[in-house]
Each structure stands twice: as structure tokens, then as C-alpha cells.
Coordinates of C-alpha atoms in Angstrom, one line a residue:
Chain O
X275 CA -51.6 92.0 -55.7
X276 CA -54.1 89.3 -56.0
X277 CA -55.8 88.3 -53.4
X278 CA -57.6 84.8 -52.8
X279 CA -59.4 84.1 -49.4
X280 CA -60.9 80.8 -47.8
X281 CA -63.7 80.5 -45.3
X282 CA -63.7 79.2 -42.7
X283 CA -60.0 79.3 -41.7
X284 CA -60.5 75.6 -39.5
X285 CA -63.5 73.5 -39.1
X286 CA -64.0 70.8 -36.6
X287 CA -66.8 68.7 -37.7
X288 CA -68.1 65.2 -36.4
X289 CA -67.9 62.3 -39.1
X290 CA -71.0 61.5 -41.5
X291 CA -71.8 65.7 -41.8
X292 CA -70.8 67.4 -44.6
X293 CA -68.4 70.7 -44.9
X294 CA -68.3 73.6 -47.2
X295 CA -65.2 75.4 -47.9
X296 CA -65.3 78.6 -50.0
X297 CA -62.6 80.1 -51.8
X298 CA -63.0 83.6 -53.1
X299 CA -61.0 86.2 -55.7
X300 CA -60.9 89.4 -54.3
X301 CA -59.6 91.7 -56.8
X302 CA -59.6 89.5 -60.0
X303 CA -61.2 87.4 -62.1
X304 CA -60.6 83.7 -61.6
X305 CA -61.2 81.8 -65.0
X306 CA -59.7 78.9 -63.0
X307 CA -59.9 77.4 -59.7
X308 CA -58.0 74.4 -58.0
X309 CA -58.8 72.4 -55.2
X310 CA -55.7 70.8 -53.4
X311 CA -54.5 68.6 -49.9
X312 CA -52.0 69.1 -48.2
X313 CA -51.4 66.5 -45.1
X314 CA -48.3 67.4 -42.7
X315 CA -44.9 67.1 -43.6
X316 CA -45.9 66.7 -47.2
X317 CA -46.6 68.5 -50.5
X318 CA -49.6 70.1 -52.2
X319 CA -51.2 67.3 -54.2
X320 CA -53.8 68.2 -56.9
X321 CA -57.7 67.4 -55.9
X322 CA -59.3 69.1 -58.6
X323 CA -59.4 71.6 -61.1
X324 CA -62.6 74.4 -62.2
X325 CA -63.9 76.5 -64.2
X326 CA -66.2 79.1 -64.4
X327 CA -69.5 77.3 -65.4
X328 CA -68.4 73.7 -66.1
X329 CA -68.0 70.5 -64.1
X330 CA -64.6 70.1 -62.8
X331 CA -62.4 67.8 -63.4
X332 CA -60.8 65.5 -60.7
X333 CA -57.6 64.1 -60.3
X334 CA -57.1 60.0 -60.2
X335 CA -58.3 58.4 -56.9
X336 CA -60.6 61.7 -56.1
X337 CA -64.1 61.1 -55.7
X338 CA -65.8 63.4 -57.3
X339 CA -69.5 62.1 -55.5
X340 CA -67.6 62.8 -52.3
X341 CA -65.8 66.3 -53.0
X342 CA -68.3 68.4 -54.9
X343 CA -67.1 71.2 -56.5
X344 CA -69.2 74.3 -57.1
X345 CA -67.9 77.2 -59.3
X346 CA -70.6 79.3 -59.3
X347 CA -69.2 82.5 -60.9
X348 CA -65.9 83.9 -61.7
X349 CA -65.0 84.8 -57.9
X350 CA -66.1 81.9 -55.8
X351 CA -65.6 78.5 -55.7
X352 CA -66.4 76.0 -53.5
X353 CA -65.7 72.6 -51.7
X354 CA -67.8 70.3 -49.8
X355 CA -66.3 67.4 -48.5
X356 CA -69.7 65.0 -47.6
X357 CA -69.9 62.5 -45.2
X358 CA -66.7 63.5 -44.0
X359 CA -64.6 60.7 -42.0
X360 CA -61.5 61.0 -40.0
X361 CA -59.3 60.1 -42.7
X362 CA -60.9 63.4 -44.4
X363 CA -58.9 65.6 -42.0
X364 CA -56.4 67.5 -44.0
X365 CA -55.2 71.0 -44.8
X366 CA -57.2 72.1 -47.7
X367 CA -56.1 74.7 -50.1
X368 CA -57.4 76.7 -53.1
X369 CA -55.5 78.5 -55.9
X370 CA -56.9 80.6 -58.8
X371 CA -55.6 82.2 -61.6
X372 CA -56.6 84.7 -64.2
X373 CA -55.6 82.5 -67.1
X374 CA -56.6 79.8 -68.7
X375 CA -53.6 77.3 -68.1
X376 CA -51.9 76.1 -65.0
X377 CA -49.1 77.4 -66.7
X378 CA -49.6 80.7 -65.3
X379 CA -48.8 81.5 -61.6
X380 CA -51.7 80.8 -59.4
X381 CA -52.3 82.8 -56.3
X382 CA -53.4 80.5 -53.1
X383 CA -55.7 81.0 -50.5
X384 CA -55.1 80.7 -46.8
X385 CA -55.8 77.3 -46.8
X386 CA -58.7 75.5 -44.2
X387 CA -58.1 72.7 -41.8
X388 CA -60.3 70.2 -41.6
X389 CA -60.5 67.9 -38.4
X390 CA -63.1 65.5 -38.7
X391 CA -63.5 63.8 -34.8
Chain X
X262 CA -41.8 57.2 -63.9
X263 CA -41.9 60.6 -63.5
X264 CA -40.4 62.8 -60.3
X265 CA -39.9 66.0 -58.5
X266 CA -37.1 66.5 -56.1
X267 CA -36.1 68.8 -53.9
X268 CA -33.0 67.8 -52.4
X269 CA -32.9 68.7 -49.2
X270 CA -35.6 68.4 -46.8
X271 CA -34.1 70.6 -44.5
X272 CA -31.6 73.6 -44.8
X273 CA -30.1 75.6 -42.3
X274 CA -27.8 78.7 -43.4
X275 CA -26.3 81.6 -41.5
X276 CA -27.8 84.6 -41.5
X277 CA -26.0 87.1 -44.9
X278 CA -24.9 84.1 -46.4
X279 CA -26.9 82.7 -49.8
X280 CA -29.0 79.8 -49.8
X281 CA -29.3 77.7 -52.7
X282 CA -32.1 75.5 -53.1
X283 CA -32.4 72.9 -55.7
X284 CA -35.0 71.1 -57.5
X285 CA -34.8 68.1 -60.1
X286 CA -37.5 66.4 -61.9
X287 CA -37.3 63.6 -64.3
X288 CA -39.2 62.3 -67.2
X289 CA -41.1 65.5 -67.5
X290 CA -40.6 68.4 -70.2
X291 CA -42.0 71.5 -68.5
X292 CA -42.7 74.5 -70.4
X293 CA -42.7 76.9 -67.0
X294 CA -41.3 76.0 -63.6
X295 CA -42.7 78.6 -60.5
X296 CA -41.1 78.3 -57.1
X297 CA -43.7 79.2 -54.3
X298 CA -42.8 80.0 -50.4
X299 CA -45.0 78.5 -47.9
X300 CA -45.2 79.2 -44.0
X301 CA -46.8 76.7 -41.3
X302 CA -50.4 76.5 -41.9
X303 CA -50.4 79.2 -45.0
X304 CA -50.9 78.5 -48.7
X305 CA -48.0 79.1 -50.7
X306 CA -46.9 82.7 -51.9
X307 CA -45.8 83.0 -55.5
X308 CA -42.2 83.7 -56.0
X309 CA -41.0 83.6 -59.5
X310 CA -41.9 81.7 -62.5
X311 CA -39.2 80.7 -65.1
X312 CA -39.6 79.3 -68.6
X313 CA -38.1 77.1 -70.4
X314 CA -36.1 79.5 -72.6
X315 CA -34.8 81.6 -70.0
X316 CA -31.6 80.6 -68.0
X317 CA -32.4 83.0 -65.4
X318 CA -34.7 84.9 -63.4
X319 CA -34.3 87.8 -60.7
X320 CA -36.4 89.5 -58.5
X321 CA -34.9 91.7 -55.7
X322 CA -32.4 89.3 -53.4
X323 CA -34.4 85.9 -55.6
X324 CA -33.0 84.3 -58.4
X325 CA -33.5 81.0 -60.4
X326 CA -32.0 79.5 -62.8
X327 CA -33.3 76.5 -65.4
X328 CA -31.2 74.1 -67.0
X329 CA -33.3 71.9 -69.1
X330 CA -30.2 69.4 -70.0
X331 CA -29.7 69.0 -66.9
X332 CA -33.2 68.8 -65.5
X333 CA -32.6 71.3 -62.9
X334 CA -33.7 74.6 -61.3
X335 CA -31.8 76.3 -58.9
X336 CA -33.0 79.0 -56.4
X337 CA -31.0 81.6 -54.2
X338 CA -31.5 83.8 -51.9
X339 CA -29.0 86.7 -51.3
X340 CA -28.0 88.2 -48.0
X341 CA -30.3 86.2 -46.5
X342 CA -32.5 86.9 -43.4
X343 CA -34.5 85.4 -40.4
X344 CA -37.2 86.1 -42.3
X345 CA -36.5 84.2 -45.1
X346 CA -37.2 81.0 -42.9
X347 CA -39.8 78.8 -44.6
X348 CA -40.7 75.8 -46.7
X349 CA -40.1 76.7 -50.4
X350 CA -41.3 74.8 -53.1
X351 CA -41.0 74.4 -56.6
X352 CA -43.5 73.2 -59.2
X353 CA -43.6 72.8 -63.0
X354 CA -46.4 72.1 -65.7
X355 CA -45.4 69.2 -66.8
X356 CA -46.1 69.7 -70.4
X357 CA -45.9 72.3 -73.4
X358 CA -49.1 71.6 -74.1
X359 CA -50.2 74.4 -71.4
X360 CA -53.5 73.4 -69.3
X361 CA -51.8 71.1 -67.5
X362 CA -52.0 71.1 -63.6
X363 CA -49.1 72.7 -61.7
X364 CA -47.4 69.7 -59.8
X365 CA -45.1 70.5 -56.5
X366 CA -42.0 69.0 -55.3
X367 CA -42.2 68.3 -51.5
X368 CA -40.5 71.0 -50.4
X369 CA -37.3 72.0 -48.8
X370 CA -37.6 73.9 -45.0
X371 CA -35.0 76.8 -44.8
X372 CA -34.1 78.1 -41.3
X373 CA -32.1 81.5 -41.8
X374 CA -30.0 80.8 -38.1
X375 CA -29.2 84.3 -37.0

């Protein structure tokens, strides 16, 4: 089956650095990525959608200077949260899909927690 | 304004018996609705994905079902087991347009109690 990984798995970082979170397909093409939060007890809420080549577009209330989004190529995306803050901690989880729409069913990485101290 | 609901937060059934999960929206006309299966500190596992003009959908002990009058999607799980113990969540595209994003209900927790 598809296969969609995230590095690193957790990050601790200290507030004012900056964090890159990759997100790779491993045995597919991703046309699309997407970039979402999840904080605890609650549900996956849309950050950010990319593709291949192009800027990405951002949900309402995202900032798009603070979460850059990189997709590079058609396996690898990433995320880099800058001048992280506290409020910044969150799980963090990418999906990709082979198609074009969100209509189709999107495979999810592992996710990456983010604990910014 | 528009809303996804799962209602239960939190479901505990006995171990064989079906669970039935349920998940309304409102104010939305979704072409495709996909339920997803996360576990604690995982990204969500793709279950099934149902459209609009299909009542129902099976995959091994899994089935859903889509009532667009009523708004409604239902999903069961058959003889279920232990294993089946985790937060399950459904999500729809929230128009026929296509290239919309895929937006999640909250989630209900299932606890298979042996």
C-alpha cells in the first residue's frame, strides 16, 4: 500500500528557532500534499494544501510567513514552522495523495510532535 | 453554518458484538465521504471512502452506509475485536466541485471491552 513517512517523529525545540518537518511518499507519486494540526482531544484541522511546483495554499488564520511550505518534487514536502513559540506545540501531520482532488483518499504520515519549551 | 458530527465521543462495546458509529454534517453537499482510523499519536489509516451515489460500502468486517436525505453516514464494525479500539473519524469534501479540502469530524474513541 502507500506509504507516507515524517521526519523527525518528535522535536523539542526552544522558542524563537525554527523547525523543519519533512514528509515523504515512498512508493507513489504525490501530486498533492497537505499540511495539518492536530492538538489533543481534538480533530485534524487543515493548515495547508501543496503541490508539486507551486506555492501552497493556506487555510484562513494560517500564516503562511510563519509555516513555509516547500514542495520541492513529487515525493517530498516540507514544513518549517519559524520562530516557533510555545503555543506552536502541536501534533503535526501530513497526507498526500496521487490525485489531483481532496476527493480522493489521502494516505497520512506518522505525524511529528512539536514541543516548543 | 456548516458542521460535522460524530455523535459520540466515546463508545464502549463488547467484544463480537457490532459497533455502529455515526457521523452527521449539515449545510454541506459532499460528493465523497472517507472514514479514517486513528491510534494515539498515529496519523489516520484510510478505511473506506463512499460516494454520494452509493448507499453502501463493504470491506471485510467494515461497512458504511450514506444517506444524503438524511445527512448521515453510518459505520459498523462486525464481530468486533480488542483490536478494533481506536478513534475513528469520518470526513467529507464538502463540495462536487472536487479540489476541495477533506474536512474531519472530531472523532469518536471505540474501546472493544473484551
Amino acid at each position: 500500500g502507500a506509504v507516507v513517512s515524517q521526519h523527525p517523529s518528535w522535536v523539542i525545540c526552544k522558542s524563537g528557532t525554527s523547525v523543519k518537518i519533512e514528509c515523504r511518499s515512498l512508493d507513489f507519486q504525490a501530486t498533492t500534499m497537505f499540511w495539518y494540526r492536530q492538538f489533543p482531544k481534538q480533530s485534524l484541522m487543515l493548515m495547508a494544501t501543496s503541490n508539486e511546483g507551486s506555492k501552497a495554499t493556506y487555510e484562513q488564520g494560517v500564516e503562511k510567513d510563519k509555516f513555509l511550505i516547500n514542495h520541492a518534487s513529487l515525493t517530498l514536502s516540507t514544513l518549517t514552522v519559524t520562530s516557533a513559540h510555545p503555543e506552536d506545540s502541536s501534533f503535526y501531520i501530513c497526507s498526500a495523495t496521487p490525485g489531483l482532488a481532496a476527493s480522493y483518499e489521502q494516505y497520512f504520515g506518522p505525524g511529528t510532535r512539536l514541543t516548543v519549551t | 453554518s456548516q458542521k460535522i458530527e460524530q455523535n459520540s465521543e466515546a463508545l464502549n462495546i463488547q467484544e463480537g458484538k457490532t459497533a455502529t458509529l455515526t457521523c452527521n454534517y449539515t449545510n454541506y453537499s459532499p460528493a465523497y465521504l472517507q472514514w479514517y482510523r486513528q491510534d494515539p499519536g498515529r496519523g489516520p489509516v484510510f478505511l473506506l471512502l463512499i460516494r454520494e451515489n452509493e448507499k453502501e460500502k463493504r470491506k471485510e468486517r467494515l461497512k458504511v452506509t450514506f444517506d444524503t436525505t438524511l445527512k448521515q453516514s453510518l459505520f459498523h464494525i462486525t464481530a468486533s475485536q480488542p483490536a478494533d479500539s481506536a478513534t475513528y473519524l469520518c470526513a467529507l469534501v464538502p463540495s462536487r466541485r472536487g479540489n476541495e479540502k477533506l474536512t474531519f469530524g472530531t472523532g469518536t474513541r471505540l474501546t472493544i471491552i473484551p
